Amino acid sequence: MDTCGRIGIMGGTFDPVHNGHLAIARSVADQLGLDRVLFIPAGNPNFKQDQKLASAADRVRMVELAIANEPDFELDLREVERPGVTYTADTLEERGRCHEDARLFFIMGTDSAITLPGWKRAEDIARLCTVVVAHRPGQSTQRVRDALAANPVAFDVMYLDVPQVDVSSTQVRERIALGQGVDGMLPASVEAYVAQAGLYQDA
């Protein structure tokens, strides 16, 4: 049984993982004194059923490359290995069983956090973790605060300022599809993998 005390969880499709993800994870880990941050690529995410994603194998490999030199970051494959649709509550519940003495911090941006009340088993998410809302470029936390306050589920929420790396996976995919450069957006190892695998050229 793992008893590591403070664990950050970065979930997402990571399609692809980019420098913004890494900057947020580093900043939150430093500010909250996390023992480690788990990067958990989504397998078949509920909110992206209508979107075409890079294969799970490609997305896992990109995360693996991105965090290779980050000793406090760890790749967790439970969502890509779990059959069916992926739900955050299931992942948190599994992690809680593996880390009975740990405090879990679920890290998300404001764009995702505002939708949190509508997530499946939202009350279990509130019970199982502290939600860490990281400010993203050009966004305010007020809409998130209002949305969460209007919901009957009492989330334990922390709002943190993080480095404002203005990059998104959507932006990266679009630039690659248009034949434009993505310098500074991706870790060099991930950029090389995307080019070698021919990803996103028809995004």
Short mmCIF file of C-alpha atoms in Angstrom, two decimals:
data_model
loop_
_atom_site.label_atom_id
_atom_site.label_comp_id
_atom_site.label_asym_id
_atom_site.label_seq_id
_atom_site.Cartn_x
_atom_site.Cartn_y
_atom_site.Cartn_z
CA MET A 1 0.00 0.00 0.00
CA ASP A 2 1.43 3.38 -1.06
CA THR A 3 1.18 6.01 1.68
CA CYS A 4 2.67 8.98 -0.16
CA GLY A 5 1.14 12.04 1.48
CA ARG A 6 0.22 14.66 -1.12
CA ILE A 7 -0.48 13.59 -4.68
CA GLY A 8 -1.41 15.82 -7.60
CA ILE A 9 -3.47 14.40 -10.45
CA MET A 10 -3.27 15.83 -13.95
CA GLY A 11 -5.90 14.20 -16.10
CA GLY A 12 -6.68 14.92 -19.73
CA THR A 13 -6.50 13.60 -23.25
CA PHE A 14 -3.00 15.11 -23.68
CA ASP A 15 -3.60 15.29 -27.42
CA PRO A 16 -0.81 16.37 -27.41
CA VAL A 17 0.74 17.10 -24.01
CA HIS A 18 2.33 20.56 -24.19
CA ASN A 19 4.51 22.95 -22.24
CA GLY A 20 1.49 24.53 -20.58
CA HIS A 21 0.59 21.22 -18.93
CA LEU A 22 4.12 20.86 -17.59
CA ALA A 23 4.32 24.45 -16.34
CA ILE A 24 1.03 24.11 -14.46
CA ALA A 25 2.07 20.81 -12.89
CA ARG A 26 5.43 22.22 -11.76
CA SER A 27 3.86 25.36 -10.32
CA VAL A 28 1.11 23.53 -8.43
CA ALA A 29 3.58 20.97 -7.10
CA ASP A 30 5.85 23.73 -5.81
CA GLN A 31 3.05 25.81 -4.29
CA LEU A 32 1.34 22.91 -2.54
CA GLY A 33 4.40 20.87 -1.65
CA LEU A 34 3.20 17.82 -3.55
CA ASP A 35 5.17 14.62 -3.26
CA ARG A 36 4.43 13.79 -6.87
CA VAL A 37 2.12 14.56 -9.76
CA LEU A 38 0.43 11.75 -11.67
CA PHE A 39 -0.24 12.34 -15.36
CA ILE A 40 -3.27 10.22 -16.28
CA PRO A 41 -4.08 10.17 -20.01
CA ALA A 42 -7.77 9.58 -20.66
CA GLY A 43 -8.73 6.42 -22.46
CA ASN A 44 -12.26 7.01 -23.74
CA PRO A 45 -13.29 10.30 -22.09
CA ASN A 46 -16.97 10.99 -21.56
CA PHE A 47 -16.85 14.62 -22.71
CA LYS A 48 -15.04 13.88 -25.99
CA GLN A 49 -17.18 11.10 -27.43
CA ASP A 50 -17.71 13.13 -30.62
CA GLN A 51 -14.04 13.96 -31.18
CA LYS A 52 -11.34 12.05 -32.98
CA LEU A 53 -8.30 11.58 -30.77
CA ALA A 54 -4.80 10.37 -31.44
CA SER A 55 -4.45 6.75 -30.36
CA ALA A 56 -4.03 6.01 -26.68
CA ALA A 57 -0.62 4.54 -27.47
CA ASP A 58 0.54 7.77 -29.13
CA ARG A 59 -0.82 9.96 -26.33
CA VAL A 60 0.77 7.79 -23.66
CA ARG A 61 4.12 7.86 -25.44
CA MET A 62 4.02 11.65 -25.71
CA VAL A 63 3.37 12.01 -21.97
CA GLU A 64 6.13 9.50 -21.26
CA LEU A 65 8.58 11.57 -23.31
CA ALA A 66 7.41 14.89 -21.82
CA ILE A 67 7.96 13.86 -18.20
CA ALA A 68 11.08 11.74 -18.70
CA ASN A 69 13.30 14.31 -16.97
CA GLU A 70 10.79 15.26 -14.27
CA PRO A 71 11.56 13.07 -11.22
CA ASP A 72 8.40 14.14 -9.36
CA PHE A 73 6.08 13.37 -12.28
CA GLU A 74 4.70 9.89 -12.94
CA LEU A 75 2.70 8.32 -15.76
CA ASP A 76 -0.45 6.46 -14.65
CA LEU A 77 -2.08 4.20 -17.25
CA ARG A 78 -5.23 3.21 -15.40
CA GLU A 79 -7.62 5.18 -17.61
CA VAL A 80 -6.25 3.94 -20.94
CA GLU A 81 -6.29 0.40 -19.59
CA ARG A 82 -9.84 0.65 -18.22
CA PRO A 83 -12.50 -0.59 -20.67
CA GLY A 84 -15.44 1.61 -21.54
CA VAL A 85 -15.99 5.31 -21.01
CA THR A 86 -13.56 7.06 -18.66
CA TYR A 87 -14.92 8.89 -15.60
CA THR A 88 -12.83 10.95 -13.18
CA ALA A 89 -14.74 9.71 -10.13
CA ASP A 90 -13.73 6.12 -10.89
CA THR A 91 -10.08 7.12 -11.17
CA LEU A 92 -10.11 9.07 -7.92
CA GLU A 93 -11.80 6.20 -6.15
CA GLU A 94 -9.18 3.76 -7.39
CA ARG A 95 -6.34 6.08 -6.41
CA GLY A 96 -7.87 6.54 -2.98
CA ARG A 97 -7.86 2.79 -2.42
CA CYS A 98 -4.20 2.62 -3.46
CA HIS A 99 -3.22 5.62 -1.31
CA GLU A 100 -5.31 5.40 1.83
CA ASP A 101 -3.25 7.95 3.74
CA ALA A 102 -2.79 10.35 0.84
CA ARG A 103 -4.50 13.63 0.09
CA LEU A 104 -5.41 13.90 -3.58
CA PHE A 105 -5.31 17.21 -5.46
CA PHE A 106 -7.12 17.16 -8.81
CA ILE A 107 -5.57 19.84 -11.02
CA MET A 108 -7.66 21.52 -13.70
CA GLY A 109 -7.98 24.75 -15.66
CA THR A 110 -10.83 27.21 -15.34
CA ASP A 111 -12.37 26.07 -18.63
CA SER A 112 -12.82 22.55 -17.27
CA ALA A 113 -13.62 23.55 -13.70
CA ILE A 114 -16.70 25.50 -14.71
CA THR A 115 -18.25 22.28 -16.02
CA LEU A 116 -17.41 20.26 -12.88
CA PRO A 117 -20.94 20.30 -11.37
CA GLY A 118 -22.16 18.39 -14.41
CA TRP A 119 -19.59 15.61 -14.18
CA LYS A 120 -20.75 12.09 -13.39
CA ARG A 121 -20.71 11.36 -9.64
CA ALA A 122 -19.74 14.94 -8.84
CA GLU A 123 -20.48 14.34 -5.17
CA ASP A 124 -17.86 11.58 -5.10
CA ILE A 125 -15.30 13.82 -6.75
CA ALA A 126 -15.95 16.37 -3.99
CA ARG A 127 -15.50 13.69 -1.35
CA LEU A 128 -12.34 12.17 -2.78
CA CYS A 129 -10.13 15.14 -3.61
CA THR A 130 -9.31 18.81 -3.33
CA VAL A 131 -9.93 20.53 -6.65
CA VAL A 132 -7.09 22.84 -7.67
CA VAL A 133 -8.15 25.42 -10.24
CA ALA A 134 -5.21 26.84 -12.16
CA HIS A 135 -5.76 30.20 -13.85
CA ARG A 136 -5.36 30.07 -17.62
CA PRO A 137 -4.47 33.00 -19.89
CA GLY A 138 -7.22 35.59 -20.29
CA GLN A 139 -9.63 33.81 -18.00
CA SER A 140 -11.19 34.78 -14.69
CA THR A 141 -12.08 32.45 -11.84
CA GLN A 142 -15.29 34.34 -11.06
CA ARG A 143 -17.47 32.28 -13.40
CA VAL A 144 -16.04 29.11 -11.86
CA ARG A 145 -16.72 30.40 -8.35
CA ASP A 146 -20.28 31.31 -9.32
CA ALA A 147 -20.95 27.96 -11.00
CA LEU A 148 -19.63 25.96 -8.06
CA ALA A 149 -21.43 28.14 -5.50
CA ALA A 150 -24.74 27.60 -7.30
CA ASN A 151 -24.35 23.83 -7.14
CA PRO A 152 -25.44 21.80 -4.12
CA VAL A 153 -22.25 19.72 -4.18
CA ALA A 154 -19.70 21.24 -1.79
CA PHE A 155 -16.35 20.98 -3.55
CA ASP A 156 -13.14 21.68 -1.65
CA VAL A 157 -11.54 24.14 -4.09
CA MET A 158 -8.22 25.97 -4.19
CA TYR A 159 -7.47 28.69 -6.74
CA LEU A 160 -3.82 29.09 -7.72
CA ASP A 161 -1.97 31.50 -9.96
CA VAL A 162 0.27 29.57 -12.35
CA PRO A 163 2.63 30.60 -15.17
CA GLN A 164 0.59 31.92 -18.05
CA VAL A 165 1.76 29.69 -20.89
CA ASP A 166 -0.68 30.57 -23.66
CA VAL A 167 -0.87 27.27 -25.53
CA SER A 168 -3.57 24.67 -25.98
CA SER A 169 -3.65 21.23 -27.57
CA THR A 170 -6.24 22.48 -30.06
CA GLN A 171 -3.93 25.29 -31.12
CA VAL A 172 -1.02 22.87 -31.57
CA ARG A 173 -3.09 20.48 -33.69
CA GLU A 174 -4.38 23.31 -35.88
CA ARG A 175 -0.91 24.74 -36.47
CA ILE A 176 0.50 21.36 -37.42
CA ALA A 177 -2.39 20.72 -39.81
CA LEU A 178 -1.64 24.06 -41.48
CA GLY A 179 2.08 23.27 -41.75
CA GLN A 180 3.00 25.94 -39.21
CA GLY A 181 5.70 25.66 -36.56
CA VAL A 182 5.06 24.81 -32.93
CA ASP A 183 8.38 25.96 -31.49
CA GLY A 184 8.15 26.55 -27.76
CA MET A 185 4.73 24.91 -27.49
CA LEU A 186 5.85 21.31 -27.01
CA PRO A 187 8.79 19.64 -25.28
CA ALA A 188 11.41 18.96 -27.95
CA SER A 189 11.03 15.20 -27.54
CA VAL A 190 7.27 15.41 -28.06
CA GLU A 191 7.65 17.67 -31.09
CA ALA A 192 10.05 15.16 -32.63
CA TYR A 193 7.67 12.28 -31.92
CA VAL A 194 4.71 14.12 -33.46
CA ALA A 195 6.73 14.76 -36.63
CA GLN A 196 8.04 11.21 -36.82
CA ALA A 197 4.59 9.68 -36.29
CA GLY A 198 2.91 12.13 -38.69
CA LEU A 199 0.33 13.13 -36.08
CA TYR A 200 -2.24 15.92 -36.61
CA GLN A 201 -1.34 16.58 -40.23
CA ASP A 202 -4.97 16.17 -41.20
CA ALA A 203 -6.48 17.64 -38.03
#
